[in-house]
């Protein structure tokens, strides 16, 4: 289950890093982690 989550998370990071610059990626990760809590 954890591996599945990590795979999805890594895929999401690949998509975000492809579409946005580094600062936007960092903010997207922070927003995602805040929503996940």
PDB file of C-alpha atoms in Angstrom:
ATOM      1  CA  UNK A   1       0.000   0.000   0.000  1.00  0.00           C
ATOM      2  CA  UNK A   2       2.824   2.386   0.907  1.00  0.00           C
ATOM      3  CA  UNK A   3       4.652   1.539  -2.312  1.00  0.00           C
ATOM      4  CA  UNK A   4       1.515   2.331  -4.306  1.00  0.00           C
ATOM      5  CA  UNK A   5       1.232   5.721  -2.596  1.00  0.00           C
ATOM      6  CA  UNK A   6       4.923   6.445  -3.210  1.00  0.00           C
ATOM      7  CA  UNK A   7       4.540   5.494  -6.859  1.00  0.00           C
ATOM      8  CA  UNK A   8       1.565   7.828  -7.316  1.00  0.00           C
ATOM      9  CA  UNK A   9       3.345  10.598  -5.411  1.00  0.00           C
ATOM     10  CA  UNK A  10       6.499  10.239  -7.538  1.00  0.00           C
ATOM     11  CA  UNK A  11       4.396  10.292 -10.705  1.00  0.00           C
ATOM     12  CA  UNK A  12       2.668  13.455  -9.515  1.00  0.00           C
ATOM     13  CA  UNK A  13       6.043  15.056  -8.781  1.00  0.00           C
ATOM     14  CA  UNK A  14       7.265  14.149 -12.282  1.00  0.00           C
ATOM     15  CA  UNK A  15       4.187  15.780 -13.821  1.00  0.00           C
ATOM     16  CA  UNK A  16       4.490  18.896 -11.645  1.00  0.00           C
ATOM     17  CA  UNK A  17       8.226  19.282 -12.239  1.00  0.00           C
ATOM     18  CA  UNK A  18       7.605  18.945 -15.981  1.00  0.00           C
ATOM     19  CA  UNK A  19       4.918  21.624 -16.009  1.00  0.00           C
ATOM     20  CA  UNK A  20       6.163  24.111 -13.412  1.00  0.00           C
ATOM     21  CA  UNK A  21       9.411  25.656 -12.244  1.00  0.00           C
ATOM     22  CA  UNK A  22      11.057  24.710  -8.931  1.00  0.00           C
ATOM     23  CA  UNK A  23       9.376  27.320  -6.731  1.00  0.00           C
ATOM     24  CA  UNK A  24       5.902  26.431  -8.006  1.00  0.00           C
ATOM     25  CA  UNK A  25       6.694  22.751  -7.423  1.00  0.00           C
ATOM     26  CA  UNK A  26       7.643  23.451  -3.807  1.00  0.00           C
ATOM     27  CA  UNK A  27       4.390  25.349  -3.175  1.00  0.00           C
ATOM     28  CA  UNK A  28       2.388  22.542  -4.817  1.00  0.00           C
ATOM     29  CA  UNK A  29       4.036  19.962  -2.538  1.00  0.00           C
ATOM     30  CA  UNK A  30       3.335  22.079   0.552  1.00  0.00           C
ATOM     31  CA  UNK A  31      -0.327  22.516  -0.433  1.00  0.00           C
ATOM     32  CA  UNK A  32      -0.657  18.784  -1.120  1.00  0.00           C
ATOM     33  CA  UNK A  33       0.889  17.823   2.222  1.00  0.00           C
ATOM     34  CA  UNK A  34      -1.329  20.297   4.088  1.00  0.00           C
ATOM     35  CA  UNK A  35      -4.433  18.864   2.397  1.00  0.00           C
ATOM     36  CA  UNK A  36      -3.343  15.299   3.186  1.00  0.00           C
ATOM     37  CA  UNK A  37      -3.210  15.936   6.946  1.00  0.00           C
TER      38      UNK A  37
END
